[in-house]
Each structure stands twice: as structure tokens, then as C-alpha cells.
Amino acid sequence: MRVTNGDADVNAPVNFEGNAFPEGPRERLVVIGNGMAGCRAVEEILAREPERFEITIFGAEPRVNYNRIMLSPVLAGEKTFDEIVINTPEWYAENGITLVSGDKVERIDRDMQTVIAASGRTEPYDKLLIATGSDPFIIPVPGKDLDGVVTFRDLDDVDRMLAAADKGGSAVVIGGGLLGLEAAHGLSLRGMKVSVIHLMPTLMERQLDEAAGFLLRSELEKRGQTILTGANTKEIIGKDGHVAGVRLEDGTEIPADIVVMAVGIRPATGLAKESGLEVERGILVDDHMVTSDPNVLSVGECVQHRGLCYGLVAPLWDMCRALADHVTDRATGYEGSVTSTKLKVSGIDLFSAGDFSGGEGCEDIVMRDAARGIYKRVIVRDNRIVGAVLYGDTADGSWYFDLLKKGEDVSEIREALIFGQAFASGGALLDPNAAVAALSDDAEICGCNGVSKGQVVSCIEGGAHSLDAVRSGCKASASCGSCTNLVESLLAVTLGGEVETGPATMCKCTSFTHDDVRALILEKNLTSIPHVMQELHWSTPDGCASCRPALNYYLLCALPGVYEDDQKSRFVNERMHANIQKDGTYSVVPRMWGGLTNPRELRAIADVVEKYDAPMVKVTGGQRLDIFGIKKEDLPAVWADLNAAGMVSGHAYGKSLRTVKTCVGSEWCRFGTQDSTGLGVKIERMTWGSWMPHKFKIAVSGCPRNCAEATIKDFGVVCVDSGYELHVGGNGGIKVRATDLLCKVATEEEAMEMCAAFIQLYREEARYLERTAPWIERVGLEHVKLALADPETVRAYAARFHHSQSFMQDDPWAKRAAGERADLHQHLATVRPSDSSFQLEKA
Amino acid sequence: MMIGDWLDIGPVGQIEAGTARTLPVEGAQELAIFHTLRGEFFAIVNACPHKKGPLSQGIVHGDVVTCPLHNWNISLRDGRALGDDEGCVPTIPLRVDAGRIYLLRAAVLGGGAEAAPAEAEA
């Protein structure tokens, strides 16, 4: 590969010229449009006859081909640009394709069979493919050209929106269709106050009926968006050349720092029209995607086929197949597409397909479940499904769509149709794998990438034995991920028990990852474990020993002071506030602040050891004393005695702050540079009682000799003459890891604030049971540094930590000693033999 | 079965759903009485077949308890270890009548009835 222009100027043409194939008498194919349609068409042609054409692709955007429909997740922060790239520079090179990006084609000379680009570059062709897609429609209102009015079409638009969101403020999205709502969702997640202005009375009226539109609207309003329907934009108000707001026909004014115009698209036909091709709304093509010039073809959103223009991705795949068949002499023909829609807004399940306008001879089958926020409507005409709208539960979307496309007679399953495939098929398909197995080979699995069941299965049979392998092999589930369940079922069905699973899901009860679950808890305002399990479709009635404690922690972290800790979901040690030992007895570790103690505490510990006949007392690695062999019935009394001497729980049993280890520091040590003991006590007073993803250890050393071993702790302070070095991510456990230096600060106050902020970052981002060391290895030290780079952000993290602590710093031992939850410590009763029978003695 | 064959161990309300409580038996193994989140009650010997961990202290999910010592999953229904682990803990027939829990006396005395082995021993 030769890169002819490595210039940083993004508008300069960048050429990837391949020479993977020997020169030969190949036909020249020129493609105008480096988007999803153009590249997909090329892929389809290469799949049929890899050496037939010498291919040149012109792209107006200065980058490789990416999945345009995934711009919404990029805007929402769920994906990065790299993740949505479809064809990498290597792909162009490996297939001998010349990519001319950033150089717009200005003219087609059909007589000479050449195209002429803006740079003057002239390229001859034997076949020309126009895949120019569509342009966003700009409503002709005053102010439409103001700075800050953007469309939502390409990556540059996303960058403009992100730049605006960085500054915060208000956004107005004009257009409550698919694209507009996805833009609104993204901007809302990015922290902007978002208003959606929609001309029609129902959101997404082309895909949704009124009932589903209402549910969608309520959900969006619940998330803080303002939705104005039946609202006609009169003008965009500006101030100093920049947008300042939107004025509606009825006089309402909505302030805005950015206005996103997402009212629709129209086929980009300018080039075709100028070159004399027949154009109506779109470029006219026949069933083989041939325009009025037999050497010029066209696919995608720019075409008009049998009177229809399409703005969705699925028809594009069908067109590309027909086109590739035609140019490689296999003519099959394209007969138009029935389309279905899913909204890519996480946490909202919405599916729509076909015609749901009702009318003559149409029957509606409707099911609602208000409590679960579910609405399903299937429209049947002449015993065939003609449309479906699903909200809240879209699991059967692909099944209805499959029946619809095939035009199957549903009279036999009419009764149970609305309950979905599992019921309609007589209960035999309650197993989701069986349901997937029953789909036909050409049933579409992945709508984003147009992958059928047959293609997924052959990919699996070709050696892709894991979800990741399938994603890279045939791209199914590689985009929005809403078909992940289907792909996993296909893996299970095709391979039997031999599926290789990644670190993907939280546990076998769910298909979501830890990160998904945490995000959804916040996004959907989930407030209890059963609520999470219901909303996220847990496959087990009440979870398992893995997900229950994780969910309890995530909710506790997300809703401090609001969420009520679920003791049933706590591992025994955290429920009993002591450490279970192999014989079923417990060990008890009272807190010794910074490792300091005094005669009163030591006497109380000595008394407890004698009174309860504890067989062993041990000095722990965290500078305190561990009393072994206490029975669960005796724990409250032991704690009462320790409380009486002023001691509280040491949380030696918890996924929580354990100890703050210190050395003696400047107060006594001749090398000490700062008061490490005093700082250690202060830090422990600040952090004790906090629940974390895993146990958390802190140490403060008074000089670089580091006697407190601060560099193998989760958070370590090493005092130096000029201040405090703050280290993070150390571990002295199974895999020893020395800390990374986070930063250096001058004062104790700064050290404490950074400590609080770091802990909160860890609490909010790490997965349950992930220590700081593997967490930092996973996300990278740079990520942590970046997150804590800005003093404002540090303050905000620390403030969230202190807020949470205000509910946590309550000695659990004192409550139990006072009689709370006595049932956890007492036997139900004791059964004693008496003569020939038993008698029951109450505890 | 007549009341006389059953030992009344008290009202159902004394065990919170999703937890278990212990019932020591003098001269025999301690029992654990479970109340699942779905409202069922079970009685098993309070010792994991693996290393005798106190099953009463495990997390209860569905009709399964996870042992607090090494995370073995034990079916409350038949006492068997689930998954790849092998072993079985004795179960005690239990019934609930008019809001009270009853255990089969003979089984309490005998430390529970061993579940029938899946295959005859060689």
C-alpha cells in the first residue's frame, strides 16, 4: 500500500492505492460514495468475482467507510469511532481498491465514460456505481444558516454536537423521528437539557401508532426531555450570528445553544441529474439497480425503485445483492423491501414493521401490560400479518417480521399469536434456543448488518465458536447488539454445549455485562434488585449467588441513602459482620484507627478473649487484632463489650475499606517527613464504613523508606519533604502489583480529597469483585489520571463520596448489639431428646 | 401422615423469605430450615457435603443455596450438589400446615433421610 498523502489536512485527498493484484485486462468499476451502500456493493461483488474489476472508490468524507447508523451510539458515548469502522485501510489495500477520500466527484461525462473530481482527477470507467446516499433535509425557516444549527448525518455532525454538549446548556432537536430521537437521547446523555420539536401529533408516526408513541413519549419525558408535538418551527433565533433559540408558530420560544435539524432526508441526486440520468425523487433504477444508462448503476438511499425511496439500512443490503448479481452476470433482481425499525436508545425496546395504519379488512390484535410498560399490536389481513408494533417487549419482533415477509397464513396460531412465538407454537418452544432453531435460514438475525440466520450458522460452522468470533466473522451482532441473544442461541443450537463464552455477561442469569447493568440502573432509575431483574429480563426468578451481591452493591453505590441494603444478597461475612472460618465459627476484628490502640481497648479485647473462650488472637497484616473462634450466637454480646470500650467494626469481612496502615512518621521517627500516623487516622475516619466493589486497603508512609508498604495498597500515600505522593492500584495478594503514581500534592487536605475522589471513581467504575489493580490494568492508568485531572471533577467525585459516607458511617456492630436482626444470630429452637420422643426448646 | 409423627417447630413467620435459620438437635446433626423467595420451606442438614460448611449462612436463590465456604450449589429440594460438584446432604421431610412448620420426627432423629443414590453402588 502506498499512502500518497500523509498530510494532516483533513480536506486533502488521501489515497490508498493497492497493488495486490497483477495488472490484467480487468473492467474498471468506479464507485461514487464511500458509504455503507457503496462499500457493501463492492463487498458483494468481490464475494462473487474478486478479480473481475479494477475498483476505485470516491468518498467525500476524509475517512474510511464506517457504519453510519451507529453514529447514534457514538453520540451517546456507547461506542467509539474505531468501533464503527466497517472497512479499514487494510481492507482497501488487500482487495486492490483505490480509495480516493476527501475528493468529491464533481462531474460525470457519460459519453467519455469518465468521472471528474474536484481536484481535477479524472477516472475512466466501464461500469459506474452511484451510491451518493442522501442529504439531510433543512427546513427553510429564517435562521437556518446560523452557527450552531447542525444536521445529524456524518461524523463531523457528531463532533459538532459533542463540542456543543461539552459546554452544556440546552439543545433543541427539530424532528421527532428515529434520527431526531436518537440525537436527543445522545445529547441528553451528554448532559444537555433537550427539547424535541415534532410537527406531527405522534412521535415516530411513520413507525409507531398512537399508543406506542404515547409510551415512548412518557418514557422520554421521564428521562428529562421536553417533548413538543404538533409544534411547527417558525424561525431559529440568533444572537451575534450564533443560534440562541427556536420560535414556534404559536409564539413559544425555546432557548437553545445548539439546534439539530433532523426532519428527514432526501436522496442526493444532484450529480446524477446534471449528468442527464433520469431522476424523479431519487435516481430511477430497474430491478437490477441499473439507471437509464446501462453502464451506470445506483444503490442505496439515492435511488427510487418501483416508486419507492428507502431511508433504512436493510433494503440497502438487498439492493447490493441484486446489483452484484447483475454485474457478475447472475441476474436475480430486486423486488423491493419490507422494512422494520428498532430505535437505538438504550433501555427503550421498540420495534415496528410493515403497515399498521389499519383500514379495510384489517384486524388488530392488541396486548397491553401496563405494569410492565408493554404494548404489542399485530395487524392481520386475510390471515396474514401485515404489520406489527411492539413496545417494551420486542423479543418476538424478528418472528413477526419473518411471518410478515413470508406472508404466512397465521390462522392456525391466531389465538396465541400476540403472546409470541413460544406460546403460539404450542408451548414446545418455551426454550429460546428451540425458538431460534425454528426460524428459517433466510430469517434476518442482525438488522444492522443484514445478516441472515443461514449466514450466521455457516459462520459458526466455519469455526466461529464464540460471540466475538461470530461478530468478526459475519458482523452479526457487531453493531447495536440488540440481536446478541439470538446469536448466542444460534451458537448454542449449532454447537451444542461447545460455545466458548467470553467475559461477556454478568452471570448466567442475564445477557448483560456488568457495565451494561450499571448503566441501565442509572438510566432506567432501577431501585431494587427485583426491579433490576424484572426490567433487565433476568432469566432466573431471583438471580444467583453471583449477581445478587453485585446488584446489591451497584444499587447501593447508585442510590446512597435511598436504596435499602438487601441483607439476603450479602455474602455471609457481610451479613454477619464477622469472618466465617472453616469450622463455621467467626473471627472478630475491631477497628484500630491508623493502627493505634490504647490500654482500654487492649483490656477489652483481652476480656472478650477470656469471657468467650476464644482459642486464638492474632495480629493482622493491617495492624490490628483478630479474635478467633466466636460462635454466631455470641457475636452481639462480643460486640457490645467491644463497643463499651469505644471500638467499632473493623470491616475486616467486607468489600469495603479495610485498614489504613501507617508508620510512626515525623512525630517519633528521625527520618519522618510528615505526620503519617495522624494523616492515616484522618483518612481512616473519612473512609471507614464505605462499601466498595472489593476490599480496599490504604497505607500512609512517613518517608520514602515506605515502612507502611504503601506501594502495594489500593491507595498509598508516601510522604516526602515537599508534600505527599499519591499511589494507586497496588496489591500484595495472589498477583503482587506495585502501585502507579497518580499525582503529587502539597497538603494533607489535597491528599484527602484526592483519596476520596479516587475511591469514588473506583466505586462507580470498577466491576463488582474487581480490585483496584486489575481495574487499573483494564482501563489504564491514563484513564484514571484523566478522570481526576480537573480540580472541579475531583471535587465532584469527592463530594459524591462524602454524600454516600454520610449514610454509611454507622457502626453495624452497635445496631446488632442493641438487638437488631437477632434472628440472624439465634437458633430457631433446639431439639432435645426426652424419654422416647423429642421436646422443643425455644431459643 | 398424622400430626403425632410430625414435630411442630413454630410459625412460618420466624424465618424471613430468602434466608434460613438453624435448629440444633441434641445427639444428631444440626438442621437448617430454609424459606425461599418463592415462599417454599425446606429442611436439610446444616452441613455442606464438601467441607461441612454451614449451609444456613449461604445465599438462597430459587430452590438452591450456595455454601458460604466454597460456593457449592446445593439443591434444597433433594440435597444434591449441582453442576460439576458431587455430593448430597440429607433432607428432612417438611410440611407447612395452618401457618406452622412441621418436620418428620423420625427424620429429625435419624439426622435426615439420605436421598436415594442416583445409581446402585457397585
Coordinates of C-alpha atoms in Angstrom, one line a residue, chain A residues 508 541-545 548-549 566-572 575-576 580-584 586 632 821-833 836-840 842-843, chain B residues 7-11 14-19 21-27 30 33 37-38 46 51-54 56-62 66-69 71 73 101 105 108-109:
Chain A
K508 CA -25.7 -16.9 33.6
P541 CA -36.6 -15.8 39.3
D542 CA -34.3 -14.4 41.9
G543 CA -30.8 -14.4 40.5
C544 CA -27.9 -16.4 41.8
A545 CA -25.1 -16.1 44.4
R548 CA -27.3 -10.8 43.8
P549 CA -24.4 -9.3 45.8
D566 CA -30.6 -6.2 51.0
Q567 CA -29.1 -8.5 53.6
K568 CA -30.3 -11.6 51.8
S569 CA -28.0 -10.6 48.9
R570 CA -25.0 -10.2 51.1
F571 CA -22.2 -12.8 51.4
V572 CA -22.3 -14.4 54.9
R575 CA -24.4 -10.2 56.7
M576 CA -22.9 -11.4 60.0
I580 CA -16.6 -17.1 58.8
Q581 CA -14.0 -19.7 59.4
K582 CA -13.7 -23.3 58.2
D583 CA -15.5 -24.7 61.3
G584 CA -18.4 -22.3 61.0
Y586 CA -16.4 -16.4 63.2
K632 CA -22.6 -16.6 65.7
R821 CA -31.8 -8.7 63.5
A822 CA -31.5 -11.0 66.4
D823 CA -32.9 -13.7 64.2
L824 CA -29.6 -13.8 62.3
H825 CA -27.8 -14.9 65.4
Q826 CA -30.3 -17.1 67.2
H827 CA -31.2 -20.6 66.6
L828 CA -34.8 -21.2 65.7
A829 CA -35.1 -23.6 68.6
T830 CA -33.2 -26.6 70.0
V831 CA -34.5 -30.2 69.8
R832 CA -33.6 -32.3 72.8
P833 CA -34.4 -36.0 73.4
S836 CA -38.9 -41.8 73.9
S837 CA -39.6 -38.6 72.0
F838 CA -38.3 -35.0 71.5
Q839 CA -39.2 -31.8 73.0
L840 CA -38.6 -28.4 71.5
K842 CA -37.3 -22.2 72.2
A843 CA -34.2 -20.2 71.7
Chain B
L7 CA -42.6 -32.1 65.1
D8 CA -44.1 -28.6 65.2
I9 CA -41.2 -26.1 65.1
G10 CA -43.2 -23.0 65.1
P11 CA -44.8 -20.4 62.8
Q14 CA -40.0 -16.6 62.1
I15 CA -37.9 -17.2 59.0
E16 CA -37.6 -14.3 56.6
A17 CA -38.1 -15.2 53.0
G18 CA -34.7 -15.7 51.3
T19 CA -33.0 -16.8 54.5
R21 CA -32.4 -20.5 60.4
T22 CA -30.7 -23.2 62.4
L23 CA -32.2 -25.9 64.5
P24 CA -29.7 -27.8 66.6
V25 CA -30.7 -31.4 67.5
E26 CA -29.0 -32.8 70.6
G27 CA -27.3 -36.1 69.7
E30 CA -27.9 -29.5 63.3
I33 CA -34.7 -24.6 57.8
L37 CA -38.2 -16.1 48.0
R38 CA -40.9 -18.0 46.2
N46 CA -26.8 -27.8 58.0
K51 CA -16.4 -29.5 53.8
K52 CA -19.3 -29.2 56.2
G53 CA -19.8 -25.5 55.6
P54 CA -22.9 -24.1 57.4
S56 CA -27.8 -21.9 56.6
Q57 CA -25.5 -19.0 56.1
G58 CA -25.4 -19.2 52.3
I59 CA -27.2 -17.1 49.7
V60 CA -30.6 -18.5 48.8
H61 CA -31.7 -18.3 45.1
G62 CA -34.6 -20.2 43.6
T66 CA -24.7 -21.5 47.8
C67 CA -22.4 -22.7 50.5
P68 CA -20.6 -19.8 52.2
L69 CA -17.3 -21.6 52.3
N71 CA -19.6 -21.7 46.7
N73 CA -24.6 -25.0 45.0
I101 CA -43.8 -25.7 60.1
R105 CA -39.9 -36.7 63.7
V108 CA -35.0 -35.4 62.7
L109 CA -34.0 -38.2 65.0

